[in-house]
XYZ file of C-alpha atoms in Angstrom:
384
model
C -21.307 0.491 -14.285
C -23.401 -2.206 -11.630
C -20.781 -5.634 -10.540
C -22.047 -8.071 -13.281
C -21.848 -12.489 -11.745
C -22.362 -15.208 -13.365
C -23.691 -17.943 -12.014
C -24.885 -21.645 -12.784
C -26.868 -23.951 -10.176
C -28.022 -26.684 -11.089
C -29.956 -28.478 -8.051
C -31.805 -27.519 -5.108
C -28.492 -28.560 -2.798
C -26.331 -25.140 -5.048
C -29.579 -22.952 -4.913
C -29.498 -22.372 -1.590
C -25.901 -23.000 -1.606
C -26.301 -19.194 -4.376
C -29.027 -17.938 -3.063
C -27.513 -17.133 0.155
C -23.883 -16.229 -1.888
C -25.754 -13.374 -3.834
C -26.528 -12.645 -0.204
C -23.849 -12.333 1.263
C -21.896 -10.546 -2.079
C -25.182 -8.140 -2.306
C -24.157 -6.629 1.482
C -20.572 -5.758 -0.273
C -21.957 -4.811 -3.843
C -26.256 -3.890 -3.203
C -25.747 -3.374 -6.918
C -24.135 -6.714 -8.278
C -26.622 -8.531 -11.109
C -26.218 -11.139 -11.476
C -27.075 -13.722 -14.204
C -26.511 -17.549 -15.302
C -28.572 -20.318 -14.227
C -30.292 -20.709 -11.508
C -33.458 -22.278 -9.044
C -35.906 -19.960 -7.093
C -33.477 -18.756 -4.630
C -31.498 -17.638 -6.873
C -33.467 -15.982 -8.388
C -36.053 -14.347 -5.474
C -32.366 -13.255 -3.812
C -32.297 -11.043 -7.663
C -30.866 -13.230 -10.580
C -31.777 -13.459 -13.214
C -31.477 -17.391 -14.859
C -31.344 -17.613 -17.942
C -32.931 -21.654 -18.553
C -35.093 -23.148 -15.443
C -32.404 -25.244 -13.488
C -34.300 -27.923 -13.200
C -33.742 -28.750 -17.483
C -29.562 -29.566 -16.159
C -30.525 -32.093 -13.102
C -30.476 -35.594 -14.606
C -31.412 -39.042 -12.507
C -28.215 -41.915 -13.799
C -26.410 -42.422 -15.907
C -28.316 -43.145 -18.340
C -30.800 -39.576 -17.926
C -27.590 -38.546 -18.454
C -26.729 -39.763 -22.355
C -30.516 -39.467 -23.111
C -30.105 -35.643 -21.813
C -26.337 -34.570 -23.431
C -28.147 -33.144 -27.322
C -29.945 -30.624 -24.854
C -27.824 -30.253 -22.501
C -24.667 -29.686 -24.793
C -26.959 -26.901 -26.152
C -27.700 -24.576 -22.710
C -24.220 -25.201 -22.683
C -23.238 -23.354 -25.856
C -26.072 -20.978 -25.601
C -24.476 -20.417 -21.544
C -21.367 -19.518 -23.299
C -22.561 -17.848 -25.682
C -24.068 -15.318 -23.293
C -21.563 -15.254 -20.978
C -19.172 -13.867 -23.866
C -21.532 -11.682 -24.588
C -22.060 -9.791 -20.689
C -17.730 -10.240 -20.284
C -18.809 -10.277 -16.271
C -16.131 -10.642 -13.571
C -16.279 -13.910 -12.915
C -18.463 -16.605 -13.327
C -19.056 -19.126 -9.902
C -19.911 -22.580 -10.607
C -21.815 -24.500 -8.133
C -21.612 -28.385 -7.242
C -23.177 -30.215 -10.665
C -19.903 -30.656 -11.263
C -19.574 -33.037 -14.322
C -21.940 -29.600 -16.525
C -19.782 -26.412 -14.719
C -16.035 -28.354 -15.095
C -16.219 -27.865 -18.680
C -18.627 -24.310 -18.766
C -15.316 -23.393 -16.277
C -12.455 -24.171 -19.026
C -14.723 -22.437 -22.022
C -15.368 -19.281 -19.673
C -11.201 -19.158 -17.705
C -10.659 -19.198 -21.384
C -12.131 -15.657 -22.006
C -9.408 -14.883 -19.501
C -13.050 -14.253 -16.909
C -11.499 -15.027 -13.242
C -13.858 -18.770 -12.478
C -14.516 -20.155 -9.480
C -15.671 -23.199 -8.165
C -18.300 -23.337 -5.183
C -18.027 -27.119 -3.523
C -15.391 -29.213 -3.738
C -16.301 -31.267 -5.833
C -14.721 -35.382 -3.413
C -11.110 -35.794 -5.320
C -9.796 -37.167 -1.428
C -12.260 -40.564 -1.638
C -12.625 -41.635 -5.196
C -11.476 -40.634 -8.336
C -8.581 -38.461 -7.733
C -7.359 -38.099 -11.230
C -9.774 -35.007 -10.944
C -7.914 -32.361 -9.517
C -6.272 -32.118 -12.758
C -9.338 -31.510 -14.905
C -10.324 -28.702 -12.304
C -6.916 -26.779 -11.847
C -7.917 -26.551 -16.068
C -11.606 -25.056 -15.290
C -10.800 -23.672 -12.132
C -9.391 -20.571 -10.759
C -10.236 -20.904 -7.520
C -11.778 -23.879 -4.646
C -13.665 -23.100 -2.308
C -14.187 -25.584 -0.121
C -16.715 -27.574 2.750
C -13.800 -28.819 4.977
C -11.144 -28.785 6.930
C -8.666 -30.603 5.897
C -9.263 -30.046 1.081
C -7.520 -26.255 0.579
C -4.499 -29.014 0.905
C -4.718 -31.862 -1.430
C -5.547 -28.841 -4.558
C -2.222 -26.553 -3.151
C -1.096 -29.079 -3.565
C -1.569 -28.850 -7.269
C -1.488 -26.034 -8.144
C -4.479 -25.111 -7.665
C -5.721 -21.869 -5.276
C -8.066 -23.497 -2.306
C -10.472 -21.115 0.098
C -12.568 -23.033 3.375
C -15.449 -21.559 3.939
C -16.279 -24.495 6.365
C -20.155 -25.831 6.096
C -23.623 -24.312 5.271
C -25.494 -26.911 7.039
C -22.885 -26.157 9.833
C -24.281 -22.567 10.825
C -27.675 -23.706 10.204
C -27.890 -25.929 13.058
C -27.797 -24.926 16.374
C -25.099 -27.033 18.689
C -27.331 -27.642 21.716
C -30.676 -29.122 19.081
C -33.357 -28.740 21.377
C -34.969 -32.337 22.173
C -37.087 -32.320 24.810
C -39.054 -29.249 23.625
C -38.880 -31.582 20.002
C -40.725 -35.421 21.993
C -42.730 -32.698 23.983
C -44.141 -31.644 20.284
C -44.393 -35.215 18.740
C -46.212 -36.060 21.552
C -43.230 -38.806 22.581
C -42.179 -39.232 26.393
C -38.696 -37.545 27.380
C -37.698 -41.132 29.111
C -39.206 -43.304 25.692
C -36.213 -45.104 24.025
C -36.699 -43.870 21.089
C -35.107 -45.147 17.151
C -34.618 -43.295 14.577
C -34.887 -44.752 11.472
C -34.193 -43.968 7.977
C -33.523 -45.609 4.541
C -32.706 -42.518 2.674
C -34.530 -40.246 -0.115
C -33.783 -42.087 -3.259
C -36.281 -44.559 -3.926
C -33.454 -47.309 -5.066
C -31.883 -45.810 -1.285
C -35.408 -47.424 -0.069
C -35.835 -50.694 -2.656
C -32.751 -51.825 -1.403
C -32.329 -50.966 2.666
C -36.353 -51.500 4.210
C -36.705 -55.341 4.669
C -32.860 -54.449 6.713
C -33.879 -52.048 8.624
C -37.360 -53.315 9.985
C -35.832 -56.570 10.063
C -33.065 -54.440 12.241
C -35.928 -53.003 14.363
C -37.730 -55.932 14.656
C -34.777 -57.397 16.729
C -34.534 -54.447 18.177
C -37.440 -54.633 19.502
C -37.120 -58.613 20.847
C -34.164 -57.788 22.564
C -35.815 -54.419 23.645
C -39.485 -53.954 24.183
C -39.561 -50.227 25.563
C -38.204 -49.423 21.884
C -39.409 -47.156 20.133
C -39.428 -46.589 16.253
C -39.661 -43.086 14.266
C -39.427 -43.510 9.853
C -39.421 -40.121 8.761
C -39.667 -40.057 4.350
C -40.011 -37.992 1.816
C -41.718 -39.025 -0.924
C -45.132 -41.097 -1.670
C -42.962 -43.956 -3.226
C -40.995 -43.725 -0.673
C -43.379 -44.020 1.697
C -44.990 -46.967 -0.051
C -41.873 -49.243 -0.144
C -41.600 -48.709 2.931
C -45.001 -49.983 4.624
C -44.575 -52.039 1.678
C -41.521 -54.155 3.370
C -43.525 -53.941 7.271
C -45.955 -56.404 5.512
C -43.876 -58.193 4.441
C -42.870 -58.691 7.805
C -45.482 -59.067 9.352
C -46.127 -56.482 11.502
C -48.923 -56.522 13.710
C -50.413 -52.333 13.780
C -49.349 -52.913 17.521
C -45.102 -52.639 17.225
C -44.438 -49.510 18.161
C -42.979 -47.919 14.391
C -44.060 -44.408 13.447
C -43.754 -43.154 9.507
C -43.777 -39.526 9.339
C -44.329 -37.336 6.159
C -40.775 -35.702 6.541
C -39.451 -33.949 9.909
C -36.227 -35.787 9.521
C -33.907 -33.988 11.596
C -37.840 -34.189 15.012
C -36.505 -38.144 14.541
C -32.925 -37.243 14.839
C -32.919 -35.330 17.303
C -35.485 -37.820 19.215
C -33.968 -40.074 18.780
C -31.892 -41.884 21.126
C -29.744 -44.078 18.023
C -30.459 -42.838 14.315
C -30.432 -46.171 11.380
C -29.790 -44.223 8.479
C -27.808 -44.308 4.429
C -24.850 -43.430 4.422
C -25.125 -39.933 2.198
C -25.185 -35.637 4.050
C -27.701 -37.250 6.859
C -24.811 -38.783 8.351
C -23.520 -35.202 8.764
C -26.962 -34.004 9.471
C -27.417 -36.565 12.492
C -22.971 -35.972 13.567
C -24.391 -31.838 13.875
C -26.896 -31.968 15.923
C -25.171 -34.868 18.270
C -26.601 -37.663 17.837
C -25.409 -42.207 17.515
C -25.610 -43.124 14.246
C -25.632 -46.150 12.848
C -25.271 -45.999 8.852
C -25.810 -48.313 6.315
C -26.073 -48.707 2.355
C -26.383 -50.962 -0.499
C -25.881 -50.583 -3.801
C -25.548 -52.932 -7.387
C -22.569 -55.651 -6.705
C -20.898 -54.976 -10.227
C -20.874 -50.935 -8.960
C -19.629 -51.590 -5.178
C -16.811 -53.649 -6.468
C -15.967 -50.615 -9.194
C -17.178 -48.155 -6.400
C -14.384 -50.453 -4.142
C -11.519 -49.943 -6.256
C -11.309 -46.165 -6.843
C -11.676 -45.606 -2.971
C -9.282 -44.263 -0.933
C -10.369 -44.533 2.409
C -11.482 -47.490 4.681
C -15.030 -45.278 5.521
C -17.644 -43.683 3.302
C -19.659 -42.678 6.308
C -18.972 -38.102 5.715
C -18.734 -38.290 10.411
C -15.761 -40.316 9.387
C -14.577 -39.236 7.120
C -13.742 -35.970 8.600
C -13.570 -37.732 12.006
C -10.415 -39.521 10.334
C -11.792 -42.888 11.833
C -14.666 -45.096 12.666
C -16.271 -43.539 15.149
C -19.224 -44.958 13.907
C -20.488 -48.101 12.482
C -20.715 -48.366 8.940
C -22.607 -51.378 7.062
C -21.824 -51.469 3.628
C -23.162 -54.520 0.978
C -23.120 -57.684 2.443
C -23.109 -56.142 5.130
C -26.017 -54.031 5.311
C -28.330 -57.473 7.416
C -30.683 -57.267 10.088
C -28.815 -58.697 12.533
C -25.435 -56.330 12.341
C -27.406 -53.389 12.272
C -29.801 -54.114 15.640
C -26.612 -55.244 16.673
C -25.525 -52.300 16.242
C -27.622 -50.180 18.135
C -28.033 -52.096 19.888
C -24.632 -51.893 21.490
C -24.672 -47.754 21.469
C -28.483 -47.793 23.404
C -26.501 -49.427 26.249
C -22.752 -47.425 25.754
C -23.638 -44.026 27.241
C -20.212 -43.174 28.260
C -19.246 -44.359 24.237
C -22.926 -41.461 23.780
C -21.142 -39.036 26.125
C -18.078 -38.768 24.556
C -19.382 -39.519 20.530
C -21.651 -35.813 21.341
C -18.104 -33.917 22.151
C -16.353 -35.794 19.578
C -20.096 -34.378 17.964
C -19.278 -31.097 18.721
C -16.222 -30.475 18.061
C -16.219 -31.397 15.038
C -19.581 -28.859 14.945
C -17.366 -25.871 15.810
C -14.847 -26.201 13.471
C -17.204 -26.430 10.447
C -18.984 -23.455 12.216
C -17.445 -20.400 9.620
C -20.746 -18.143 8.566
C -20.407 -21.008 4.842
C -21.483 -17.154 2.754
C -20.479 -14.818 4.204
C -16.568 -16.304 3.910
C -17.352 -17.233 0.294
C -18.239 -13.939 -0.748
C -15.262 -13.029 0.641
C -13.216 -15.235 -1.293
C -14.996 -14.403 -4.839
C -14.924 -9.910 -3.618
C -11.785 -10.554 -3.273
C -10.953 -12.460 -6.253
C -12.939 -9.465 -7.930
C -10.849 -7.207 -6.399
C -8.545 -8.786 -8.596
C -9.276 -8.089 -12.468
C -9.163 -9.522 -14.780
C -5.376 -11.756 -15.616
């Protein structure tokens, strides 16, 4: 009888993790059945998705509150089908607000449960470890310092590496990317990345444009690349450029997508805090991290934070290897000065690139294969 594995992934990033995981498990269990909720990537790998994955996506607290009845209905139906199927294991991929509740109920059915991607309990809301302990039999962690935190709380955990570390080349082809983008090999280039979400761009665009103006005043030879992912974010950034009265000769090029190319081609990246900062580290780029949020939200989050830094490169290196400018500290002059400092510090850039190479190697663990091995081990133990 084919092994049945239940999985739930509710976001695009979770779908990517899930599709790679299914492929890795199939190398050991070619006849396995995969059921639950997954996106197009997981379905291409043969998963039977009982509900559209996009129905789990919520946009902010307001949307989450409005969608509570629908989400509870999906959870109820999902649990009924899992109970009927009696899979060998349940894997919740990220989406902790939904998946941990499902895992707790599945665990009560005496089905082993795995949560894939640790919530950021090391950064804030550490009390979630108690909820995780009642929900998941095992945590698959992307960062090497996470398993110890869980094991101290009595939760089994395995470091499986970060999928992005597997995707990115150890030494990106900077000259090739510049040639493809028709950029001079010796040009000084700053990638400007104010985020992928409308809210991020609306709060950061004016400061990033202002910083570019100040950088240009100090270094007229610098060019700027601005990769933007949607028409809305492009419109917002164009408005910030208009408000700053940038003329047609200002050396700033807006791009649709191609964020990795922009980072590889750049000498320095000025960007919003988020996953892109880890990507920049894997690309060995000096960076300046910025972020703004509503004042009341920041005051709450700040009180709940355990670490003095928010950028993933700093968190993983356990020190401020790159500057962070948050809230009131995120303003054009300070951002410009931080970028100019990198442009003028060749020795500092070399030292940073070595740190980032070490970081890259530490996280490059063939993520999907290691995750599959941990899951197969749990399946092999059978039900408790």
